[in-house]
Tab-separated table of C-alpha atoms in Angstrom:
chain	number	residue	atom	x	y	z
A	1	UNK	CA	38.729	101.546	115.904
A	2	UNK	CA	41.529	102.618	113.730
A	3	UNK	CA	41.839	106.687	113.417
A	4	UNK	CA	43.393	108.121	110.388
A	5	UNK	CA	46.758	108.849	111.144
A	6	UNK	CA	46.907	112.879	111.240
A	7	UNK	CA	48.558	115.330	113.331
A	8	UNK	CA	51.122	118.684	113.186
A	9	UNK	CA	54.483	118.959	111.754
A	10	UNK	CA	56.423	121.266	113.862
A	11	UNK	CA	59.106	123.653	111.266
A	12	UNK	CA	61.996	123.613	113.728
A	13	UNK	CA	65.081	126.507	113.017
A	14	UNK	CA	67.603	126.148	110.694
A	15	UNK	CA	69.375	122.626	110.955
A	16	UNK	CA	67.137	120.992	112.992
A	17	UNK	CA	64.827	117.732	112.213
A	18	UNK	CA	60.861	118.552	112.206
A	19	UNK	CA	58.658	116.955	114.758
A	20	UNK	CA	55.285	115.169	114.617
A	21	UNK	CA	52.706	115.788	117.181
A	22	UNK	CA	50.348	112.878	116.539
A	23	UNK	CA	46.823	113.325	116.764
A	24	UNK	CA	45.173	112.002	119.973
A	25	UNK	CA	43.248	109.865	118.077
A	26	UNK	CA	45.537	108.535	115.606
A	27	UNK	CA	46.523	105.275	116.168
A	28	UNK	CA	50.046	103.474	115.134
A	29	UNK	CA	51.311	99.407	115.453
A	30	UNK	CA	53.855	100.814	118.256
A	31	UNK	CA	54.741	103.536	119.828
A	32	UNK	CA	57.693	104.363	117.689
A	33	UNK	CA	60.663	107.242	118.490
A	34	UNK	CA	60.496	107.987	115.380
A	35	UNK	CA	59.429	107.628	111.418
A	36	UNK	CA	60.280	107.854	107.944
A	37	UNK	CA	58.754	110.687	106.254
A	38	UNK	CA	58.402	111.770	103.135
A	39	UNK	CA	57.590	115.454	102.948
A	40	UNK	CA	56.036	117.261	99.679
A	41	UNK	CA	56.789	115.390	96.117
A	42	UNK	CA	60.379	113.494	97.387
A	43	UNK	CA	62.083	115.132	100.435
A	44	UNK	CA	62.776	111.830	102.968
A	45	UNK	CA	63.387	113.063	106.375
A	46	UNK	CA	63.603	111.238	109.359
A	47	UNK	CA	61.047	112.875	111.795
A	48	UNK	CA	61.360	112.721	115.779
A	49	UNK	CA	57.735	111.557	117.366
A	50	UNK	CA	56.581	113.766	120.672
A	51	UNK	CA	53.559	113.809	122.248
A	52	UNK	CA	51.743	116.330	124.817
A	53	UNK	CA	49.894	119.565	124.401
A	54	UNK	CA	50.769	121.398	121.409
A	55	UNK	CA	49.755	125.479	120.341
A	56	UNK	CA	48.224	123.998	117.165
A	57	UNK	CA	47.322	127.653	115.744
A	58	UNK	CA	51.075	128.328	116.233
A	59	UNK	CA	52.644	128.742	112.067
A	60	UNK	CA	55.066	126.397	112.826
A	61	UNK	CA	52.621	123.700	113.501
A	62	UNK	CA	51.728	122.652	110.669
A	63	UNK	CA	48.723	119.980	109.896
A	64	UNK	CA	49.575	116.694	108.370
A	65	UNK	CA	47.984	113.603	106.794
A	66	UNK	CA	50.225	110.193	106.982
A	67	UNK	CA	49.787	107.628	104.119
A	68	UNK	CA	51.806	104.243	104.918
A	69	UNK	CA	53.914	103.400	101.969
A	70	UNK	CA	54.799	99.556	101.093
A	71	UNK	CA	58.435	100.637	101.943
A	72	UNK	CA	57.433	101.154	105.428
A	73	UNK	CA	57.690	105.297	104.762
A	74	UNK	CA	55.223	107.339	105.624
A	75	UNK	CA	53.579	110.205	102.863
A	76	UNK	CA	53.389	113.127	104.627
A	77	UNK	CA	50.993	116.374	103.677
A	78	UNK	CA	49.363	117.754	101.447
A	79	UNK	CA	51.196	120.982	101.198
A	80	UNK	CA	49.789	123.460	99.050
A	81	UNK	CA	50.895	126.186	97.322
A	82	UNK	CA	49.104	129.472	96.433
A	83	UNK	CA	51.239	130.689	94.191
A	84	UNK	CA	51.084	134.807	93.276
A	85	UNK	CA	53.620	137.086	92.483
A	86	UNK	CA	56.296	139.434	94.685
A	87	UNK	CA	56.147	143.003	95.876
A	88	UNK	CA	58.557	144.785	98.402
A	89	UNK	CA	56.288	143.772	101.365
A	90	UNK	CA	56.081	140.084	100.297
A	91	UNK	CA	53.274	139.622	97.930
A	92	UNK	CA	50.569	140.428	95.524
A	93	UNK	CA	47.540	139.515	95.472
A	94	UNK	CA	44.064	139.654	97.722
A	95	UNK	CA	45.282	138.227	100.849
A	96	UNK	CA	42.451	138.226	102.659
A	97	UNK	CA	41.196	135.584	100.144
A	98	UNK	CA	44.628	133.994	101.036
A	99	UNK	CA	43.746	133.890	105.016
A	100	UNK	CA	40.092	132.652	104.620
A	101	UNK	CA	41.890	129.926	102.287
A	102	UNK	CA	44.207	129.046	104.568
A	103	UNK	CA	41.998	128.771	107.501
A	104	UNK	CA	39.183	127.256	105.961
A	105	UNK	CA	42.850	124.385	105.303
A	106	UNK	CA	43.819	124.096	108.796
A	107	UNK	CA	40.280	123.110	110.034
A	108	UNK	CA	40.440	120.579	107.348
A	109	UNK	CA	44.092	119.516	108.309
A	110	UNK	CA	45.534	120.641	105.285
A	111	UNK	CA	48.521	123.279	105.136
A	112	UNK	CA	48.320	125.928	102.738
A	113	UNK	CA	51.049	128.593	102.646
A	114	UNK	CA	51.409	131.206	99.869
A	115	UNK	CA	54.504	131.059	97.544
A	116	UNK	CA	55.950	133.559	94.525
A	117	UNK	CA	58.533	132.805	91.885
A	118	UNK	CA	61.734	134.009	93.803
A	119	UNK	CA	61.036	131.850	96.369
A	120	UNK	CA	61.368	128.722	94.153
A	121	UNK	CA	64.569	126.937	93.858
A	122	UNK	CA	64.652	124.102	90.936
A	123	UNK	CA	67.361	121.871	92.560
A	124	UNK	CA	66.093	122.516	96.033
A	125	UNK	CA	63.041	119.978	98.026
A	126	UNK	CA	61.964	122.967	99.600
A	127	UNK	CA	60.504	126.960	99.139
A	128	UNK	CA	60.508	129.583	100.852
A	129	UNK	CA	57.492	130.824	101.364
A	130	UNK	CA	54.663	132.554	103.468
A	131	UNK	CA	52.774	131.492	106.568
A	132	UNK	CA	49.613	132.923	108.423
A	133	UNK	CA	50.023	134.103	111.895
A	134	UNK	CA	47.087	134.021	114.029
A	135	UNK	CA	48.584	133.809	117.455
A	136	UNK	CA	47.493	136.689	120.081
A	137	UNK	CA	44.416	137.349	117.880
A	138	UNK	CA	46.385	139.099	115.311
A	139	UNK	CA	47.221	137.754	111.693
A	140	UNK	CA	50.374	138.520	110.732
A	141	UNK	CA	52.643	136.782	107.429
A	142	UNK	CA	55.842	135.033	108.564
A	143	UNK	CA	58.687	134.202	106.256
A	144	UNK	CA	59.630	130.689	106.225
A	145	UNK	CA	60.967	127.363	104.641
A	146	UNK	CA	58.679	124.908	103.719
A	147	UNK	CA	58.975	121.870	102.000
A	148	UNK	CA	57.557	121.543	98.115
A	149	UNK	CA	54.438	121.696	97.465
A	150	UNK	CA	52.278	118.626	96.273
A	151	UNK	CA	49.345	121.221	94.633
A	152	UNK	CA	49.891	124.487	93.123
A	153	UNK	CA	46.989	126.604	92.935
A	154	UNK	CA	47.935	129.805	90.625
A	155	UNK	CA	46.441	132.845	91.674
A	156	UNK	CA	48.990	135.598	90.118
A	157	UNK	CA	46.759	138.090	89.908
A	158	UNK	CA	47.112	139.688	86.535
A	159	UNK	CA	47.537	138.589	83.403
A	160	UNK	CA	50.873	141.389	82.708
A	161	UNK	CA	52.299	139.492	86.067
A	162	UNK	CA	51.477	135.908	85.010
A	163	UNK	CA	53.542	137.032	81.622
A	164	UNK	CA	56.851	137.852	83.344
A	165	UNK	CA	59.955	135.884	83.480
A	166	UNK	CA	60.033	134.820	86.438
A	167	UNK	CA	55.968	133.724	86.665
A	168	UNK	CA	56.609	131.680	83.452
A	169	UNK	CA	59.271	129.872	84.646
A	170	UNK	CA	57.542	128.970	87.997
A	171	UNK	CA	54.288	128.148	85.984
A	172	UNK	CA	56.600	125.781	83.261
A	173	UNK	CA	58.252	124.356	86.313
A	174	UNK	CA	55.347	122.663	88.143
A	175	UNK	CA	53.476	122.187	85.148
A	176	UNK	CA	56.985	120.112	83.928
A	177	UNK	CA	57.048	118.105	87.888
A	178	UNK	CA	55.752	114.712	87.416
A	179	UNK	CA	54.851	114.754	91.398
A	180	UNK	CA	53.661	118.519	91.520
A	181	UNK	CA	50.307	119.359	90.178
A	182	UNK	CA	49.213	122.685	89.163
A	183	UNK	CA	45.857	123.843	88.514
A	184	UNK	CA	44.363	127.193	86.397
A	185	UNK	CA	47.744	127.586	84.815
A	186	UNK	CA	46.728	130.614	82.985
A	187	UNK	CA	43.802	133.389	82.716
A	188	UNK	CA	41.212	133.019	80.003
A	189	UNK	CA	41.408	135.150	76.371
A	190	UNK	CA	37.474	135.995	75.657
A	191	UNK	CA	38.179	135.811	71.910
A	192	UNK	CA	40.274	132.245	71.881
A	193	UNK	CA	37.186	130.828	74.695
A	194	UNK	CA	34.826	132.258	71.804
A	195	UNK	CA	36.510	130.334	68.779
A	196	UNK	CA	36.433	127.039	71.052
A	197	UNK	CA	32.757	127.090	71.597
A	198	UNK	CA	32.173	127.858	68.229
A	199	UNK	CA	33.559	124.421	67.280
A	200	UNK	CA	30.617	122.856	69.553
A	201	UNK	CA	27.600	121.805	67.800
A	202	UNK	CA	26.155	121.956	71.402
A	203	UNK	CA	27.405	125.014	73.115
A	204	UNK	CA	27.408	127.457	70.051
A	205	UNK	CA	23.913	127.985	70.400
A	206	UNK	CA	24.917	129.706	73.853
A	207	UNK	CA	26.874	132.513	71.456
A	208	UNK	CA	26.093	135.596	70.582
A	209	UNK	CA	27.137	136.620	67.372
A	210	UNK	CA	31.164	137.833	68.386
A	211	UNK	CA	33.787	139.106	66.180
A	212	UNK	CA	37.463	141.004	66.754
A	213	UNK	CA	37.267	144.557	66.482
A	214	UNK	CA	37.471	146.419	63.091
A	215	UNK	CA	35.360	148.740	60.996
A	216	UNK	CA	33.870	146.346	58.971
A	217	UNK	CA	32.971	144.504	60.810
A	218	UNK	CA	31.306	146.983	63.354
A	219	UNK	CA	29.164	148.433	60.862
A	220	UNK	CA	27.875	145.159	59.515
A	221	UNK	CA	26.908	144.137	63.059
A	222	UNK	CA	25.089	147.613	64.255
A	223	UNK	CA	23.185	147.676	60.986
A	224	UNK	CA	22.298	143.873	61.461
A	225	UNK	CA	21.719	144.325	65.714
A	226	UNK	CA	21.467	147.479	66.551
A	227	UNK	CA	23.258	146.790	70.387
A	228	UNK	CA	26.352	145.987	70.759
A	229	UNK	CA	28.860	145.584	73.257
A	230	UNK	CA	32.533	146.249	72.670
A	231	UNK	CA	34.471	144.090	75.362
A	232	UNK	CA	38.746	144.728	76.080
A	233	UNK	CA	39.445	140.596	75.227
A	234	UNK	CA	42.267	140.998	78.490
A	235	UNK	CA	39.109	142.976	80.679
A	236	UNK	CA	37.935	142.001	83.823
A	237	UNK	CA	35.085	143.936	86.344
A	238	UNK	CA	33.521	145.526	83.537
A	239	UNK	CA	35.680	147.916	82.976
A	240	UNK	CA	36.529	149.217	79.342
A	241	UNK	CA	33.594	148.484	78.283
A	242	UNK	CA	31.541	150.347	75.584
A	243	UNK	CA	27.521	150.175	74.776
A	244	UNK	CA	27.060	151.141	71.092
A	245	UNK	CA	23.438	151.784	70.053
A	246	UNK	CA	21.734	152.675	66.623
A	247	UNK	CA	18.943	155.286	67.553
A	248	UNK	CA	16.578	156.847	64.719
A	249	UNK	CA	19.289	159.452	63.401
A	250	UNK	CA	22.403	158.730	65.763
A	251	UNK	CA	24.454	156.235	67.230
A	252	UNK	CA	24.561	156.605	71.145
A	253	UNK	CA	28.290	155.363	73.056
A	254	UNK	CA	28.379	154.920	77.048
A	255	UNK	CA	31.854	153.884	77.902
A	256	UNK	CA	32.677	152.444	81.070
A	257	UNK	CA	35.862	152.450	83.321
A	258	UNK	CA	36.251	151.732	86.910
A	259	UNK	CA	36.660	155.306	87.720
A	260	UNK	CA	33.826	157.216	85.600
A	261	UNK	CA	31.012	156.229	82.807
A	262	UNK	CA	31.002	158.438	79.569
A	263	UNK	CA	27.440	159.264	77.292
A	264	UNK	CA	28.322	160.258	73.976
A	265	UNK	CA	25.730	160.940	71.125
A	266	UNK	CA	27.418	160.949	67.450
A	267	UNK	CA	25.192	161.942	64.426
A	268	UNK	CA	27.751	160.416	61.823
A	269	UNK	CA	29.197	157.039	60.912
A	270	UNK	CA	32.334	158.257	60.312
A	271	UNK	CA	32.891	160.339	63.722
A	272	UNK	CA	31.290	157.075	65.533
A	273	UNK	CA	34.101	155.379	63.874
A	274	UNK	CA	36.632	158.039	64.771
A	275	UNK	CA	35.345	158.412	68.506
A	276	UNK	CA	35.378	154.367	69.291
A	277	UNK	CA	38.816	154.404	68.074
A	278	UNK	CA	40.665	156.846	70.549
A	279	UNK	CA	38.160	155.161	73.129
A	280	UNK	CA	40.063	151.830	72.504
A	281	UNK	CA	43.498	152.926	71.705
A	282	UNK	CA	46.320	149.588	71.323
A	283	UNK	CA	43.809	147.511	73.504
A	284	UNK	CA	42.576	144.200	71.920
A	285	UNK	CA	38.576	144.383	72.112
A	286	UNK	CA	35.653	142.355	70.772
A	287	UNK	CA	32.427	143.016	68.911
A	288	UNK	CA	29.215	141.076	70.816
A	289	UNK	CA	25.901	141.087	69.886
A	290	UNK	CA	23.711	142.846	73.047
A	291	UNK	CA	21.245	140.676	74.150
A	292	UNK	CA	17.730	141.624	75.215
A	293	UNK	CA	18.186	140.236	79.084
A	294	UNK	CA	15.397	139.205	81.287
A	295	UNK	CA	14.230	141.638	84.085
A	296	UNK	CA	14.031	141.589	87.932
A	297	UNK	CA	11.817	144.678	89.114
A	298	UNK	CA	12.650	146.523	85.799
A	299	UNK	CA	16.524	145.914	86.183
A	300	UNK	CA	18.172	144.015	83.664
A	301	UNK	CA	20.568	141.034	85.327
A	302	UNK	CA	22.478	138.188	84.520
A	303	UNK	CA	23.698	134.857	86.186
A	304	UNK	CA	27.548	134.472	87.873
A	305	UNK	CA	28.051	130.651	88.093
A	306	UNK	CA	30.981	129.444	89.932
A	307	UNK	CA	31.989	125.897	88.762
A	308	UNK	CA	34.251	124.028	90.699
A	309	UNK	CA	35.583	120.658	90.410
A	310	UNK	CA	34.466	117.930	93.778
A	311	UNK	CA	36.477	115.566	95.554
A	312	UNK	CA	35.965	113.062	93.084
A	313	UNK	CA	37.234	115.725	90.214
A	314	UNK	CA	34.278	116.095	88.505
A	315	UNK	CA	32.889	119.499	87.931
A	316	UNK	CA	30.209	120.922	89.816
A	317	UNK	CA	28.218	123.727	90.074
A	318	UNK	CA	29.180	125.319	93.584
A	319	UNK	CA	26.452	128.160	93.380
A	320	UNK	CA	24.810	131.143	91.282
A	321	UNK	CA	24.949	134.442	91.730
A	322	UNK	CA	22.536	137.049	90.334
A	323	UNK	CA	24.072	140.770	89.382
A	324	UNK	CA	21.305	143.174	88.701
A	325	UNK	CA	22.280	146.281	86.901
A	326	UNK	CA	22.659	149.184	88.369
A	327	UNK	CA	21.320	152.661	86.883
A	328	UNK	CA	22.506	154.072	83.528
A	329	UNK	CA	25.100	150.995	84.288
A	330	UNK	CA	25.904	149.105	81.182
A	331	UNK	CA	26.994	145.268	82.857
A	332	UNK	CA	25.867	143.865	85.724
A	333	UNK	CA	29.514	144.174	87.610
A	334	UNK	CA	28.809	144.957	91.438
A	335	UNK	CA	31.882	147.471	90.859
A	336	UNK	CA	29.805	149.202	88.560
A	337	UNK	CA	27.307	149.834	90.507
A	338	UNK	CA	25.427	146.226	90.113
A	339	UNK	CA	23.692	144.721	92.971
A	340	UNK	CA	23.016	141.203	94.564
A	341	UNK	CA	19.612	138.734	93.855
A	342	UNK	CA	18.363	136.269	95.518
A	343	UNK	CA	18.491	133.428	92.594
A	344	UNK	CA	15.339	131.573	94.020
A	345	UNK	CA	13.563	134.768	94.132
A	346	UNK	CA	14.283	135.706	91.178
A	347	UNK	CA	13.889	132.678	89.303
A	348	UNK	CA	10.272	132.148	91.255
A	349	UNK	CA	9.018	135.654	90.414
A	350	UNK	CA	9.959	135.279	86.540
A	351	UNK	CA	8.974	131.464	85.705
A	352	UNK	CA	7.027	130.417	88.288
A	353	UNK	CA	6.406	126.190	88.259
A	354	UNK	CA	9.219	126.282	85.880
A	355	UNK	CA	11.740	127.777	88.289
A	356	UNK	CA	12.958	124.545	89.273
A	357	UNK	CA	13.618	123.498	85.680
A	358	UNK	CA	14.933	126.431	84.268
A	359	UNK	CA	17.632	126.419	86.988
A	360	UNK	CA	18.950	122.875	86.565
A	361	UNK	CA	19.153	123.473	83.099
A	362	UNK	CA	21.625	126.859	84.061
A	363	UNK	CA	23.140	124.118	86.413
A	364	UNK	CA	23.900	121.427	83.933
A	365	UNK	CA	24.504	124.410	81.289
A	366	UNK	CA	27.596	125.216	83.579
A	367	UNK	CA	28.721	121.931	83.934
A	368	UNK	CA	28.801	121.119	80.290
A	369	UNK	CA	30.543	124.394	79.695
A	370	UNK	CA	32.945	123.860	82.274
A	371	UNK	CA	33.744	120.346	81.008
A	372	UNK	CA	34.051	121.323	77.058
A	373	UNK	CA	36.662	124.479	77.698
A	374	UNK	CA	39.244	122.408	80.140
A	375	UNK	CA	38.902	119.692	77.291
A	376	UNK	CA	39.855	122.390	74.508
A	377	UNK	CA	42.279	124.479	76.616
A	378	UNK	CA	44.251	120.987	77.214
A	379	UNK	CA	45.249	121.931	80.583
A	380	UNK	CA	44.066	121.073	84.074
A	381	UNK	CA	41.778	123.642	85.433
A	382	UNK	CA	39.821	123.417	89.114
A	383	UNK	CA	37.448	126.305	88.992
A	384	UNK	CA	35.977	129.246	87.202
A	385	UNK	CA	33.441	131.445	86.978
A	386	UNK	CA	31.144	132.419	84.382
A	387	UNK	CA	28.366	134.868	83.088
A	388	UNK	CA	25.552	133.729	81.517
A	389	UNK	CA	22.742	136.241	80.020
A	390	UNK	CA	19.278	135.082	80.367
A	391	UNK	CA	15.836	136.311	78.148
A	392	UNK	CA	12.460	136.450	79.623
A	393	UNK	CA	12.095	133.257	77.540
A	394	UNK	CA	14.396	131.599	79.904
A	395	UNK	CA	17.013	130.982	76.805
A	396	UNK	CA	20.475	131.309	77.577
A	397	UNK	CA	23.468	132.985	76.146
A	398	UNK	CA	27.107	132.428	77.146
A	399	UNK	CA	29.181	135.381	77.705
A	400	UNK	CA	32.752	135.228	79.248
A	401	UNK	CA	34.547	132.767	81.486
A	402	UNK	CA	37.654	133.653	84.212
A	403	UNK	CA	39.999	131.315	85.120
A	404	UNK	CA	40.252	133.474	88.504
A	405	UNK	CA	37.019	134.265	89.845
A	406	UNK	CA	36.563	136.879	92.429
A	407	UNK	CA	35.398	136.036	95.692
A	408	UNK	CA	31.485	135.767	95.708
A	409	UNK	CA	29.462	138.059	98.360
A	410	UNK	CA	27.312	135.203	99.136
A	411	UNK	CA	28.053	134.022	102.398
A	412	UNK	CA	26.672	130.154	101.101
A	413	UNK	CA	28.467	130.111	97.965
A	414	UNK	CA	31.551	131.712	99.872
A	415	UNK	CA	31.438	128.840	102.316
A	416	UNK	CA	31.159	126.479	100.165
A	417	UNK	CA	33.992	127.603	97.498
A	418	UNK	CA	36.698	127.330	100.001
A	419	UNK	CA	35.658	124.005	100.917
A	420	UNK	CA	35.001	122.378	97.946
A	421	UNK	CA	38.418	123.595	96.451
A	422	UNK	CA	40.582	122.318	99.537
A	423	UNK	CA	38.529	119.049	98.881
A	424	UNK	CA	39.400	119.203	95.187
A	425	UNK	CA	43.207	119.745	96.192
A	426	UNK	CA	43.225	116.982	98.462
A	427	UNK	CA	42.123	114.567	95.631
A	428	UNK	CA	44.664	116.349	93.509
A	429	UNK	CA	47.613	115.569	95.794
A	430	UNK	CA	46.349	111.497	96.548
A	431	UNK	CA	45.583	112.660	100.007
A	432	UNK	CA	41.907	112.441	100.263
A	433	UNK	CA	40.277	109.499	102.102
A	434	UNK	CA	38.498	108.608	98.649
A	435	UNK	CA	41.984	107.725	97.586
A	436	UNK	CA	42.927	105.531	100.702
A	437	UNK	CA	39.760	103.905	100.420
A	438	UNK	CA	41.022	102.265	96.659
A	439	UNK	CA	44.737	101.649	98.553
């Protein structure tokens, strides 16, 4: 039987030629000295063959896939870069979400290092990135020079960073590489995701009735809804955000910010006015309509979907997540005090027979959603999370997308993200076996 042809790469010191450890298993024609390589998009090297026992958890040992070429080369990778941005002690970013990433790789024979903008070099075939350390038990980040990257996954991890010089330059660079392919080029804008769903015939029913901030505007929408939320359009966490209700003879404000949650009761129009004002200073915000939401043991929650995109490319629905609002909270946002459902509780308790209907309809809801906003963004995107509000009815409402989602608490859904993304990045790069089964 004919094993894939796998093994390590060994990243030898400056100079020197890398090394492939073969893969017990793998099989070759002969038992050649050594091959033709090609490592990342187009750097040929000539790579030395060794075998014998190898520290395969070592940094330097890196794992690699081999794809015979019809010039007798061999493809060599995927390498993939999660690309963030710098900091004096390396990089930015939630690296522990780097190291389960990276892991989860390895065990899949895929090498994943992290990279930011200074360590990019146009006219260069390689970077100089980061590897993860996990000799002796301890994880440490290691400096080193790695060849170019076949899959860019962009995980800068704010949208001021992702704006800089230097990030839009990297970002314009692999999105300009013919053999470099990047993924969730850039975080979402609530009010621009708004104005493309509104052009759906299909999706705008998931709306609520949103509009940019102003006075007009405001007032027409309290005296029409009497809830409303007013969301920062650049906001993430729930934080910034501000509950305006219409009560018999006054308007009642909670504002919410990561660090404290303000109740304010205002007789008058015009001091509402006044008051939401200096609340939102120079930030861009949105007016949404507050929906009535369903109810788990008297606590209002909604749904956290995380779509993700297979090994075939397609989008998928990799789990959902159900955020229950804490007290006096005004979102759902674990930060803010939300907690954690059990969706097939839930969705038992509430609907009963129906459960199972109702929640491939929030499934294929997802997908559809997930499929329409790459379409209109133009751009290739992998994954993304997104909130969906729910009635007692079992309607659903649409309310923000993120280009970045945070890691999910549930261990399932967490298992399953990091797999089904290093699965999607292997089809992305051409190194997947779907692919070699069409060669």
């Amino acid at each position: 039987m004919n094993y894939p042809k796998t093994g390590w790469l060994a990243v030898q010191g400056k100079g020197q030629s890398p090394v492939f450890f073969p893969h017990p298993r793998s099989t070759f024609h002969a038992d050649p000295r050594s091959l033709s390589f090609i490592l990342g998009p187009n750097m040929k090297k000539n790579v030395r063959i060794q075998s014998g026992a190898i520290q395969t958890h070592s940094p330097q040992m890196m794992p690699v896939r081999l794809i015979p070429t019809s010039q007798g080369d061999y493809l060599a990778g995927p390498f993939i870069a999660i690309l963030t941005s710098s900091c004096r002690n390396g990089f930015r970013g939630n690296r522990q979400n780097f190291m389960d990433l990276i892991q989860t790789g390895r065990k899949m024979g895929v090498t994943i290092y992290v990279l930011t903008p200074e360590g990019i070099h146009p006219q260069s075939q390689t970077v100089r990135g980061w590897v993860l350390n996990t000799g002796n038990g301890k994880k440490r980040w290691l400096s080193a020079t790695l060849p170019m990257p076949h899959v860019v996954y962009n995980r800068i991890p704010s949208r001021h960073m992702e704006q800089q010089a230097p990030e839009q330059k990297a970002l314009k660079f692999f999105h300009q590489h013919p053999r470099i392919n990047l993924f969730n080029p850039s975080f979402f804008n609530k009010w621009t995701l708004y104005q493309f769903l509104k052009e759906s015939p299909q999706l705008k029913k998931l709306l609520p009735e949103t509009h940019q901030w102003d006075a007009v505007t405001l007032k027409d929408m309290i005296n029409k809804h009497g809830l409303l939320y007013l969301k920062p359009v650049d906001g993430k966490a729930g934080d910034g955000i501000i509950r305006v209700k219409s009560q018999d003879s006054s308007f009642e404000i909670i504002y919410q910010t990561l660090q404290r949650k303000q109740r304010i009761t205002i007789k008058q129009w015009n001091d509402l006015l006044s008051k939401l004002t200096q609340l939102i200073g120079n930030r861009k915000y949105v007016v949404q309509q507050g929906i009535p939401l369903a109810k788990f043991q008297n606590r209002p929650f909604d749904l956290r979907l995380l779509m993700q995109k297979d090994k075939t490319g397609r989008w998928t629905l990799t789990g959902t997540g159900i955020r229950l609002a804490g007290r006096e909270a005004i979102s759902t946002h674990v930060p803010m005090g939300g907690s954690i459902g059990k969706m097939s509780t839930i969705m038992k308790s509430l609907f009963d027979d129906q459960s199972k209907k109702i929640t491939w309809e929030i499934e294929q809801t997802g997908i559809q959603l997930a499929t329409y906003i790459e379409e209109k963004y133009g751009r290739n995107l992998g994954e993304m999370s997104m909130d969906l509000g729910m009635e007692t009815t079992g309607r659903l409402w649409f309310f923000e997308a993120n280009s970045k989602p945070m890691k999910f608490d549930e261990p399932k859904i967490r298992s399953d993200s990091l797999q089904k993304l290093i699965h999607y990045m292997l089809y992305l790069s051409g190194f997947h076996p779907i692919h070699q089964k069409r060669r």
